[in-house]
mmCIF file of C-alpha atoms in Angstrom:
data_model
loop_
_atom_site.group_PDB
_atom_site.id
_atom_site.type_symbol
_atom_site.label_atom_id
_atom_site.label_comp_id
_atom_site.label_asym_id
_atom_site.label_seq_id
_atom_site.Cartn_x
_atom_site.Cartn_y
_atom_site.Cartn_z
ATOM 1 C CA MET A 18 110.412 68.600 71.047
ATOM 2 C CA SER A 19 106.674 69.226 70.683
ATOM 3 C CA THR A 20 104.592 68.606 73.793
ATOM 4 C CA HIS A 21 102.359 66.435 71.588
ATOM 5 C CA ASP A 22 105.284 64.013 71.372
ATOM 6 C CA LEU A 23 105.095 63.569 75.171
ATOM 7 C CA TYR A 24 101.365 62.871 75.433
ATOM 8 C CA THR A 25 100.552 59.305 76.392
ATOM 9 C CA ILE A 26 97.117 59.733 74.791
ATOM 10 C CA PRO A 27 96.739 61.835 71.629
ATOM 11 C CA ALA A 28 95.295 65.249 72.471
ATOM 12 C CA GLU A 29 92.045 65.758 70.576
ATOM 13 C CA LEU A 30 93.057 69.032 68.944
ATOM 14 C CA SER A 31 96.082 71.308 68.944
ATOM 15 C CA THR A 32 93.778 74.005 70.360
ATOM 16 C CA TRP A 33 90.524 73.824 72.296
ATOM 17 C CA ASN A 34 88.097 76.619 71.405
ATOM 18 C CA VAL A 35 85.604 77.704 74.054
ATOM 19 C CA GLU A 36 82.871 80.057 72.891
ATOM 20 C CA MET A 37 82.760 82.840 75.467
ATOM 21 C CA ALA A 38 79.789 85.048 76.267
ATOM 22 C CA GLY A 39 79.415 88.281 78.167
ATOM 23 C CA ALA A 40 80.482 91.889 77.887
ATOM 24 C CA SER A 41 83.884 93.545 77.974
ATOM 25 C CA ARG A 42 83.513 96.284 80.565
ATOM 26 C CA PHE A 43 85.356 99.597 80.572
ATOM 27 C CA THR A 44 85.182 101.936 83.546
ATOM 28 C CA TRP A 45 85.876 105.653 83.560
ATOM 29 C CA GLU A 46 86.226 105.742 87.356
ATOM 30 C CA TYR A 47 89.942 106.025 88.095
ATOM 31 C CA ASP A 48 89.768 106.744 91.803
ATOM 32 C CA ASP A 49 91.936 104.792 94.243
ATOM 33 C CA GLY A 50 89.359 102.019 94.799
ATOM 34 C CA ARG A 51 89.246 99.662 97.767
ATOM 35 C CA ASP A 52 92.272 99.804 100.047
ATOM 36 C CA ARG A 53 92.448 96.046 100.661
ATOM 37 C CA MET A 54 92.204 95.257 96.949
ATOM 38 C CA LEU A 55 94.901 97.791 96.099
ATOM 39 C CA ALA A 56 97.110 96.378 98.862
ATOM 40 C CA LEU A 57 96.724 92.948 97.276
ATOM 41 C CA TYR A 58 97.552 94.474 93.887
ATOM 42 C CA GLN A 59 100.720 96.031 95.336
ATOM 43 C CA LYS A 60 101.690 92.676 96.810
ATOM 44 C CA GLY A 61 101.050 91.054 93.442
ATOM 45 C CA LYS A 62 103.483 93.497 91.827
ATOM 46 C CA ASP A 63 106.101 93.131 94.541
ATOM 47 C CA LYS A 64 106.039 89.333 94.477
ATOM 48 C CA GLN A 65 106.650 88.795 90.749
ATOM 49 C CA TRP A 66 109.493 86.321 90.086
ATOM 50 C CA ASP A 67 111.278 84.647 87.195
ATOM 51 C CA SER A 68 110.984 80.852 87.159
ATOM 52 C CA ALA A 69 114.185 80.563 85.119
ATOM 53 C CA LYS A 70 116.138 82.263 87.934
ATOM 54 C CA ARG A 71 114.325 81.498 91.184
ATOM 55 C CA ILE A 72 114.039 77.722 90.617
ATOM 56 C CA ASP A 73 117.161 75.544 90.640
ATOM 57 C CA TRP A 74 116.620 73.648 87.394
ATOM 58 C CA ASP A 75 119.975 71.877 87.725
ATOM 59 C CA LEU A 76 118.486 69.605 90.404
ATOM 60 C CA GLU A 77 118.015 66.067 89.137
ATOM 61 C CA VAL A 78 114.640 64.286 89.161
ATOM 62 C CA ASP A 79 114.081 60.532 88.953
ATOM 63 C CA PRO A 80 111.013 60.240 86.671
ATOM 64 C CA TYR A 81 110.150 56.912 88.307
ATOM 65 C CA ASN A 82 110.180 58.543 91.751
ATOM 66 C CA VAL A 83 109.306 62.179 91.109
ATOM 67 C CA LEU A 84 108.170 63.116 94.624
ATOM 68 C CA GLY A 85 110.170 60.612 96.675
ATOM 69 C CA ILE A 86 107.136 59.448 98.619
ATOM 70 C CA PRO A 87 106.327 55.890 99.781
ATOM 71 C CA ASP A 88 104.284 53.530 97.620
ATOM 72 C CA GLN A 89 101.596 53.489 100.304
ATOM 73 C CA THR A 90 100.314 56.714 98.734
ATOM 74 C CA ILE A 91 99.459 54.849 95.503
ATOM 75 C CA ALA A 92 95.762 53.979 95.434
ATOM 76 C CA ILE A 93 96.276 50.331 94.482
ATOM 77 C CA TYR A 94 99.135 49.678 96.917
ATOM 78 C CA GLY A 95 98.654 46.383 98.766
ATOM 79 C CA THR A 96 95.781 45.236 96.546
ATOM 80 C CA PRO A 97 95.870 41.980 94.550
ATOM 81 C CA LEU A 98 96.437 44.095 91.433
ATOM 82 C CA TRP A 99 99.553 45.669 92.976
ATOM 83 C CA GLU A 100 100.863 42.289 94.123
ATOM 84 C CA ARG A 101 100.509 40.886 90.589
ATOM 85 C CA MET A 102 102.653 43.650 89.114
ATOM 86 C CA ASP A 103 106.361 43.181 88.434
ATOM 87 C CA ASP A 104 108.924 45.872 89.324
ATOM 88 C CA LYS A 105 108.868 47.392 85.817
ATOM 89 C CA THR A 106 105.080 47.816 85.875
ATOM 90 C CA ARG A 107 105.250 49.382 89.331
ATOM 91 C CA GLN A 108 107.833 51.834 88.016
ATOM 92 C CA ASP A 109 105.434 52.727 85.222
ATOM 93 C CA VAL A 110 102.630 53.249 87.747
ATOM 94 C CA ARG A 111 104.817 55.754 89.634
ATOM 95 C CA LEU A 112 105.869 57.551 86.443
ATOM 96 C CA HIS A 113 102.385 57.797 84.960
ATOM 97 C CA GLY A 114 100.835 58.866 88.257
ATOM 98 C CA ALA A 115 103.244 61.799 88.585
ATOM 99 C CA ALA A 116 102.965 62.687 84.883
ATOM 100 C CA TRP A 117 99.166 62.723 85.090
ATOM 101 C CA GLN A 118 99.078 64.826 88.254
ATOM 102 C CA PHE A 119 101.529 67.469 87.055
ATOM 103 C CA SER A 120 99.866 67.520 83.617
ATOM 104 C CA GLN A 121 96.561 68.442 85.257
ATOM 105 C CA PHE A 122 98.362 71.136 87.238
ATOM 106 C CA LEU A 123 99.728 72.481 83.938
ATOM 107 C CA HIS A 124 96.355 72.497 82.171
ATOM 108 C CA GLY A 125 94.703 74.056 85.211
ATOM 109 C CA GLU A 126 97.279 76.864 85.222
ATOM 110 C CA GLN A 127 96.587 77.640 81.568
ATOM 111 C CA GLY A 128 92.883 77.674 82.419
ATOM 112 C CA ALA A 129 93.613 80.056 85.298
ATOM 113 C CA MET A 130 95.581 82.344 82.973
ATOM 114 C CA ILE A 131 92.651 82.530 80.539
ATOM 115 C CA CYS A 132 90.093 82.994 83.345
ATOM 116 C CA SER A 133 92.081 85.807 84.964
ATOM 117 C CA ALA A 134 92.416 87.499 81.568
ATOM 118 C CA LYS A 135 88.639 87.244 81.224
ATOM 119 C CA ILE A 136 88.253 88.840 84.658
ATOM 120 C CA VAL A 137 90.380 91.779 83.480
ATOM 121 C CA GLU A 138 88.016 92.098 80.545
ATOM 122 C CA SER A 139 84.679 91.651 82.285
ATOM 123 C CA VAL A 140 84.889 92.798 85.917
ATOM 124 C CA PRO A 141 83.415 96.305 86.376
ATOM 125 C CA ASP A 142 85.851 97.627 89.019
ATOM 126 C CA LEU A 143 89.240 99.052 88.069
ATOM 127 C CA ASP A 144 91.024 97.831 91.207
ATOM 128 C CA SER A 145 89.909 94.286 90.389
ATOM 129 C CA LYS A 146 91.125 94.704 86.810
ATOM 130 C CA PHE A 147 94.513 95.819 88.144
ATOM 131 C CA TYR A 148 94.921 92.790 90.391
ATOM 132 C CA ALA A 149 93.621 90.318 87.799
ATOM 133 C CA ALA A 150 96.274 91.628 85.400
ATOM 134 C CA THR A 151 99.021 90.639 87.874
ATOM 135 C CA GLN A 152 97.362 87.257 88.328
ATOM 136 C CA THR A 153 97.378 86.662 84.574
ATOM 137 C CA MET A 154 101.156 87.087 84.651
ATOM 138 C CA ASP A 155 101.403 84.760 87.665
ATOM 139 C CA GLU A 156 99.449 82.042 85.886
ATOM 140 C CA ALA A 157 101.573 82.362 82.756
ATOM 141 C CA ARG A 158 104.656 81.806 84.920
ATOM 142 C CA HIS A 159 103.067 78.763 86.573
ATOM 143 C CA ALA A 160 102.142 77.216 83.218
ATOM 144 C CA GLU A 161 105.689 77.878 81.968
ATOM 145 C CA THR A 162 107.110 76.224 85.092
ATOM 146 C CA TYR A 163 104.990 73.070 85.001
ATOM 147 C CA ALA A 164 105.517 72.686 81.242
ATOM 148 C CA ARG A 165 109.281 72.830 81.712
ATOM 149 C CA PHE A 166 109.133 70.364 84.598
ATOM 150 C CA LEU A 167 107.176 67.854 82.525
ATOM 151 C CA GLN A 168 109.279 68.311 79.408
ATOM 152 C CA GLU A 169 112.741 68.307 80.984
ATOM 153 C CA LYS A 170 112.336 66.219 84.137
ATOM 154 C CA VAL A 171 109.417 63.812 83.671
ATOM 155 C CA GLY A 172 109.376 63.303 79.912
ATOM 156 C CA LEU A 173 105.714 62.315 79.776
ATOM 157 C CA ALA A 174 102.414 64.214 79.727
ATOM 158 C CA TYR A 175 98.670 63.630 79.750
ATOM 159 C CA PRO A 176 95.892 65.610 78.027
ATOM 160 C CA ILE A 177 93.440 67.553 80.156
ATOM 161 C CA ASN A 178 91.166 65.412 82.330
ATOM 162 C CA GLU A 179 87.523 65.384 81.195
ATOM 163 C CA HIS A 180 86.207 66.606 84.571
ATOM 164 C CA LEU A 181 88.616 69.563 84.746
ATOM 165 C CA LYS A 182 87.784 70.367 81.123
ATOM 166 C CA ALA A 183 84.035 70.343 81.862
ATOM 167 C CA LEU A 184 84.437 72.773 84.773
ATOM 168 C CA LEU A 185 86.628 75.105 82.705
ATOM 169 C CA ASP A 186 84.095 74.980 79.886
ATOM 170 C CA SER A 187 81.167 75.940 82.127
ATOM 171 C CA THR A 188 83.264 78.624 83.856
ATOM 172 C CA LEU A 189 84.455 80.326 80.677
ATOM 173 C CA SER A 190 81.237 80.054 78.679
ATOM 174 C CA ASP A 191 79.069 81.715 81.351
ATOM 175 C CA SER A 192 78.206 85.348 80.558
ATOM 176 C CA ARG A 193 78.063 86.545 84.196
ATOM 177 C CA TRP A 194 81.242 88.376 85.221
ATOM 178 C CA ASP A 195 81.486 86.720 88.631
ATOM 179 C CA MET A 196 81.563 83.147 87.315
ATOM 180 C CA PRO A 197 85.294 83.062 86.394
ATOM 181 C CA TYR A 198 85.922 84.083 90.005
ATOM 182 C CA LEU A 199 83.683 81.347 91.360
ATOM 183 C CA GLY A 200 84.834 78.611 89.000
ATOM 184 C CA MET A 201 88.523 79.451 88.969
ATOM 185 C CA GLN A 202 89.469 81.388 92.117
ATOM 186 C CA VAL A 203 87.272 79.404 94.488
ATOM 187 C CA LEU A 204 86.929 75.895 93.006
ATOM 188 C CA ILE A 205 89.845 75.137 90.671
ATOM 189 C CA GLU A 206 92.439 77.299 92.441
ATOM 190 C CA GLY A 207 91.176 76.250 95.861
ATOM 191 C CA LEU A 208 91.517 72.564 95.054
ATOM 192 C CA ALA A 209 94.871 73.085 93.328
ATOM 193 C CA LEU A 210 96.224 74.964 96.355
ATOM 194 C CA ALA A 211 95.311 72.114 98.656
ATOM 195 C CA ALA A 212 96.778 69.498 96.282
ATOM 196 C CA PHE A 213 99.986 71.507 95.931
ATOM 197 C CA GLY A 214 100.156 71.813 99.726
ATOM 198 C CA VAL A 215 99.836 68.087 100.375
ATOM 199 C CA MET A 216 102.566 67.315 97.830
ATOM 200 C CA ARG A 217 104.805 70.164 99.012
ATOM 201 C CA ASP A 218 104.650 68.873 102.575
ATOM 202 C CA ILE A 219 105.292 65.176 101.825
ATOM 203 C CA THR A 220 107.815 65.320 98.969
ATOM 204 C CA THR A 221 111.442 64.596 99.827
ATOM 205 C CA LYS A 222 112.710 65.931 96.488
ATOM 206 C CA PRO A 223 113.990 69.535 96.410
ATOM 207 C CA LEU A 224 112.968 70.545 92.867
ATOM 208 C CA PRO A 225 109.234 69.723 93.064
ATOM 209 C CA LYS A 226 109.226 71.163 96.599
ATOM 210 C CA GLN A 227 110.562 74.481 95.283
ATOM 211 C CA ILE A 228 108.105 74.580 92.403
ATOM 212 C CA LEU A 229 105.079 73.759 94.545
ATOM 213 C CA ALA A 230 106.031 76.199 97.322
ATOM 214 C CA TYR A 231 106.694 79.107 94.975
ATOM 215 C CA VAL A 232 103.500 78.547 92.978
ATOM 216 C CA MET A 233 101.494 78.296 96.210
ATOM 217 C CA GLN A 234 102.854 81.627 97.386
ATOM 218 C CA ASP A 235 101.151 83.218 94.373
ATOM 219 C CA GLU A 236 97.995 81.104 94.474
ATOM 220 C CA ALA A 237 97.254 82.072 98.070
ATOM 221 C CA ARG A 238 96.872 85.691 96.892
ATOM 222 C CA HIS A 239 94.598 84.613 94.051
ATOM 223 C CA VAL A 240 92.149 82.879 96.377
ATOM 224 C CA ALA A 241 92.195 85.970 98.630
ATOM 225 C CA PHE A 242 91.319 88.070 95.555
ATOM 226 C CA GLY A 243 88.322 85.888 94.769
ATOM 227 C CA ARG A 244 87.126 86.047 98.367
ATOM 228 C CA MET A 245 87.283 89.837 98.454
ATOM 229 C CA ALA A 246 85.472 90.375 95.167
ATOM 230 C CA LEU A 247 82.727 87.795 95.686
ATOM 231 C CA ARG A 248 82.049 88.554 99.355
ATOM 232 C CA ASP A 249 81.280 92.150 98.403
ATOM 233 C CA TYR A 250 79.072 91.154 95.470
ATOM 234 C CA TYR A 251 77.220 88.126 96.814
ATOM 235 C CA GLY A 252 75.776 90.005 99.766
ATOM 236 C CA ASP A 253 73.376 91.739 97.356
ATOM 237 C CA LEU A 254 72.254 88.695 95.335
ATOM 238 C CA SER A 255 68.615 87.651 95.148
ATOM 239 C CA GLU A 256 67.631 84.222 96.446
ATOM 240 C CA THR A 257 67.350 82.909 92.879
ATOM 241 C CA GLU A 258 70.776 84.242 91.905
ATOM 242 C CA ARG A 259 72.356 82.767 95.018
ATOM 243 C CA ARG A 260 70.764 79.378 94.357
ATOM 244 C CA GLU A 261 72.107 79.354 90.777
ATOM 245 C CA ARG A 262 75.627 79.887 92.074
ATOM 246 C CA GLU A 263 75.231 77.241 94.744
ATOM 247 C CA ASP A 264 74.155 74.786 92.027
ATOM 248 C CA PHE A 265 77.324 75.679 90.122
ATOM 249 C CA VAL A 266 79.476 75.132 93.243
ATOM 250 C CA ILE A 267 77.908 71.749 94.014
ATOM 251 C CA GLU A 268 78.322 70.491 90.457
ATOM 252 C CA GLY A 269 81.877 71.869 90.290
ATOM 253 C CA CYS A 270 82.898 70.198 93.547
ATOM 254 C CA TYR A 271 81.648 66.823 92.319
ATOM 255 C CA LEU A 272 83.620 67.315 89.094
ATOM 256 C CA MET A 273 86.760 68.172 91.075
ATOM 257 C CA ARG A 274 86.289 65.161 93.327
ATOM 258 C CA ASP A 275 85.765 62.778 90.415
ATOM 259 C CA ARG A 276 88.784 63.997 88.451
ATOM 260 C CA LEU A 277 91.049 62.655 91.214
ATOM 261 C CA ARG A 278 90.314 59.075 90.168
ATOM 262 C CA GLY A 279 92.661 59.399 87.159
ATOM 263 C CA ARG A 280 91.009 56.645 85.131
ATOM 264 C CA GLU A 281 93.067 57.492 82.044
ATOM 265 C CA THR A 282 96.346 56.554 83.758
ATOM 266 C CA TRP A 283 95.106 53.040 84.498
ATOM 267 C CA GLU A 284 93.714 52.622 80.985
ATOM 268 C CA ASN A 285 96.986 53.799 79.467
ATOM 269 C CA LEU A 286 99.123 51.302 81.412
ATOM 270 C CA GLY A 287 97.877 48.443 79.271
ATOM 271 C CA LEU A 288 95.693 46.933 81.972
ATOM 272 C CA SER A 289 92.719 44.831 80.959
ATOM 273 C CA LYS A 290 89.202 46.214 81.379
ATOM 274 C CA ALA A 291 88.759 44.102 84.510
ATOM 275 C CA GLU A 292 92.065 45.356 85.935
ATOM 276 C CA VAL A 293 91.092 48.984 85.239
ATOM 277 C CA GLU A 294 87.842 48.472 87.134
ATOM 278 C CA GLU A 295 89.805 46.844 89.960
ATOM 279 C CA ALA A 296 92.081 49.879 90.061
ATOM 280 C CA MET A 297 89.088 52.256 90.159
ATOM 281 C CA VAL A 298 87.562 50.354 93.090
ATOM 282 C CA ALA A 299 90.922 50.514 94.896
ATOM 283 C CA THR A 300 91.114 54.250 94.204
ATOM 284 C CA ASP A 301 87.691 54.832 95.740
ATOM 285 C CA GLN A 302 88.526 52.699 98.807
ATOM 286 C CA SER A 303 92.097 53.857 99.410
ATOM 287 C CA ASP A 304 92.469 55.291 102.938
ATOM 288 C CA TYR A 305 95.221 57.614 101.688
ATOM 289 C CA LEU A 306 93.092 58.973 98.856
ATOM 290 C CA LYS A 307 90.079 59.395 101.149
ATOM 291 C CA LEU A 308 92.247 61.573 103.378
ATOM 292 C CA PHE A 309 93.744 63.297 100.337
ATOM 293 C CA ARG A 310 90.267 64.114 98.951
ATOM 294 C CA SER A 311 89.204 65.476 102.307
ATOM 295 C CA LEU A 312 92.290 67.678 102.542
ATOM 296 C CA LEU A 313 91.733 68.910 98.992
ATOM 297 C CA PHE A 314 88.560 70.634 100.142
ATOM 298 C CA SER A 315 90.323 72.397 103.032
ATOM 299 C CA ARG A 316 90.554 75.587 100.925
ATOM 300 C CA ILE A 317 87.280 75.372 99.004
ATOM 301 C CA VAL A 318 84.758 74.763 101.804
ATOM 302 C CA PRO A 319 85.775 77.668 104.109
ATOM 303 C CA CYS A 320 86.046 79.968 101.073
ATOM 304 C CA VAL A 321 82.532 79.096 99.881
ATOM 305 C CA LYS A 322 81.259 79.766 103.401
ATOM 306 C CA ASP A 323 83.195 83.042 103.588
ATOM 307 C CA ILE A 324 81.709 84.473 100.393
ATOM 308 C CA GLY A 325 78.161 83.830 101.619
ATOM 309 C CA LEU A 326 77.083 80.661 99.776
ATOM 310 C CA TRP A 327 76.177 78.583 102.812
ATOM 311 C CA SER A 328 72.588 77.368 102.596
ATOM 312 C CA PRO A 329 71.517 74.119 104.317
ATOM 313 C CA ARG A 330 71.357 72.530 100.839
ATOM 314 C CA LEU A 331 75.016 73.353 100.125
ATOM 315 C CA GLN A 332 76.085 72.220 103.582
ATOM 316 C CA GLN A 333 74.295 68.911 103.010
ATOM 317 C CA ALA A 334 76.184 68.435 99.720
ATOM 318 C CA TYR A 335 79.480 68.890 101.575
ATOM 319 C CA ALA A 336 78.311 66.510 104.300
ATOM 320 C CA ASP A 337 77.532 63.912 101.622
ATOM 321 C CA MET A 338 81.064 64.353 100.251
ATOM 322 C CA GLY A 339 82.480 63.943 103.751
ATOM 323 C CA VAL A 340 84.170 67.371 103.792
ATOM 324 C CA LEU A 341 81.797 69.581 105.798
ATOM 325 C CA GLU A 342 84.202 69.721 108.759
ATOM 326 C CA MET A 343 86.643 71.636 106.543
ATOM 327 C CA ALA A 344 84.445 74.723 107.013
ATOM 328 C CA GLY A 345 86.358 75.446 110.231
ATOM 329 C CA GLN A 346 89.714 75.918 108.489
ATOM 330 C CA SER A 347 91.281 79.401 108.715
ATOM 331 C CA LEU A 348 92.080 80.606 105.208
ATOM 332 C CA ASP A 349 94.182 83.482 106.552
ATOM 333 C CA ALA A 350 96.335 81.106 108.610
ATOM 334 C CA LEU A 351 96.783 78.780 105.614
ATOM 335 C CA MET A 352 97.748 81.698 103.370
ATOM 336 C CA LYS A 353 100.328 82.947 105.870
ATOM 337 C CA GLN A 354 101.766 79.431 106.111
ATOM 338 C CA ASP A 355 102.093 79.287 102.307
ATOM 339 C CA GLU A 356 103.960 82.595 102.304
ATOM 340 C CA ASP A 357 106.282 81.564 105.142
ATOM 341 C CA ILE A 358 107.221 78.168 103.677
ATOM 342 C CA ALA A 359 108.248 79.691 100.330
ATOM 343 C CA ASP A 360 110.319 82.360 102.106
ATOM 344 C CA LYS A 361 112.046 79.741 104.270
ATOM 345 C CA ILE A 362 112.979 77.674 101.215
ATOM 346 C CA ASP A 363 114.521 80.788 99.692
ATOM 347 C CA GLU A 364 116.397 81.572 102.899
ATOM 348 C CA ALA A 365 117.817 78.049 103.148
ATOM 349 C CA ARG A 366 118.876 78.026 99.490
ATOM 350 C CA PHE A 367 120.537 81.438 99.665
ATOM 351 C CA ALA A 368 122.321 80.554 102.920
ATOM 352 C CA GLU A 369 123.684 77.393 101.325
ATOM 353 C CA GLU A 370 124.820 79.301 98.225
ATOM 354 C CA GLU A 371 126.481 81.951 100.392
ATOM 355 C CA ALA A 372 128.333 79.265 102.373
ATOM 356 C CA GLU A 373 129.538 77.678 99.118
ATOM 357 C CA ARG A 374 130.825 81.038 97.872
ATOM 358 C CA HIS A 375 132.709 81.642 101.125
ATOM 359 C CA ALA A 376 134.252 78.166 100.872
ATOM 360 C CA GLU A 377 135.359 78.845 97.288
ATOM 361 C CA VAL A 378 136.945 82.152 98.318
ATOM 362 C CA ALA A 379 138.727 80.483 101.232
ATOM 363 C CA ASP A 380 140.055 77.727 98.942
ATOM 364 C CA THR A 381 141.283 80.296 96.440
ATOM 365 C CA ILE A 382 143.097 82.274 99.164
ATOM 366 C CA THR A 383 144.685 79.083 100.476
ATOM 367 C CA LEU A 384 145.897 78.118 96.994
ATOM 368 C CA GLY A 385 147.262 81.588 96.419
ATOM 369 C CA GLY A 386 149.146 81.556 99.692
ATOM 370 C CA SER A 387 150.784 78.233 98.938
#
């Protein structure tokens, strides 16, 4: 089945062409490079995995309850609009909400794959090229995983959200080599990591929990890569250059915040124009989504501060968004947590499989003895 058969809204084109600018940079310096970057590269090689083997695709998923979370997490829950809906419409709300969210994850992962490939091409340092090459493979695996999840388990997909598309466009079309880092590693990956983390921690369903945990284990390294590269480079920027990048961060954060409203899901559910507007108001006022938005910046804000983009103007923008307090988050602690959770899921799965094998052997011995 073609993915286009799953789209609720026709995708504009089978491909989206972004005109890229900038130079492809070769380096003839083949020394060892920076120890911390090479250590990250080694970890990137060691942690490669096969989604067809590591993930238990035999686990069933209810498309009308993908994450197994309470309806209170739905933006319109408890509103007059929600109360007017029958059970079938509420089922559709759950299905379309999950399909939209995982579709944006999928499109973001393809964007990350293309951005990391561009980093390989444009970054001047060989150690950064090495690591970005492992990240390109990671992102391909993530896109493969989310595509399979949508196709086989959800059965519905959405085209790329206009706000995510706009940020990818500005990231990829910029000629400066550091912009794919800033747009992808810091903003898009940072927000995705936080979104994955919220869903990983609240889902009661084993398959999406596995997928989110394993993807996050990779993504934590990617954000660390962006921090290392940009912290070294941004210390030498002029005031004008730093201001240009702060403008990009502010605009990108507003785009990321606005994409969470998911207007297209409400429009696609057959609601009237008035009902769509009612849903958008509920989305903006939802206590759950206010908390969710705040948590989504738990990776971006401390990372932006860490790489040296922390003027009073940028801090004021984060204060206006209500996320400035996220600057105190420890990225290293969050990254370690992401690593540990994925490892614990593996340990629990392998222990269960080992126990099942022992039980099968014991049953076979018993049968043979009788």
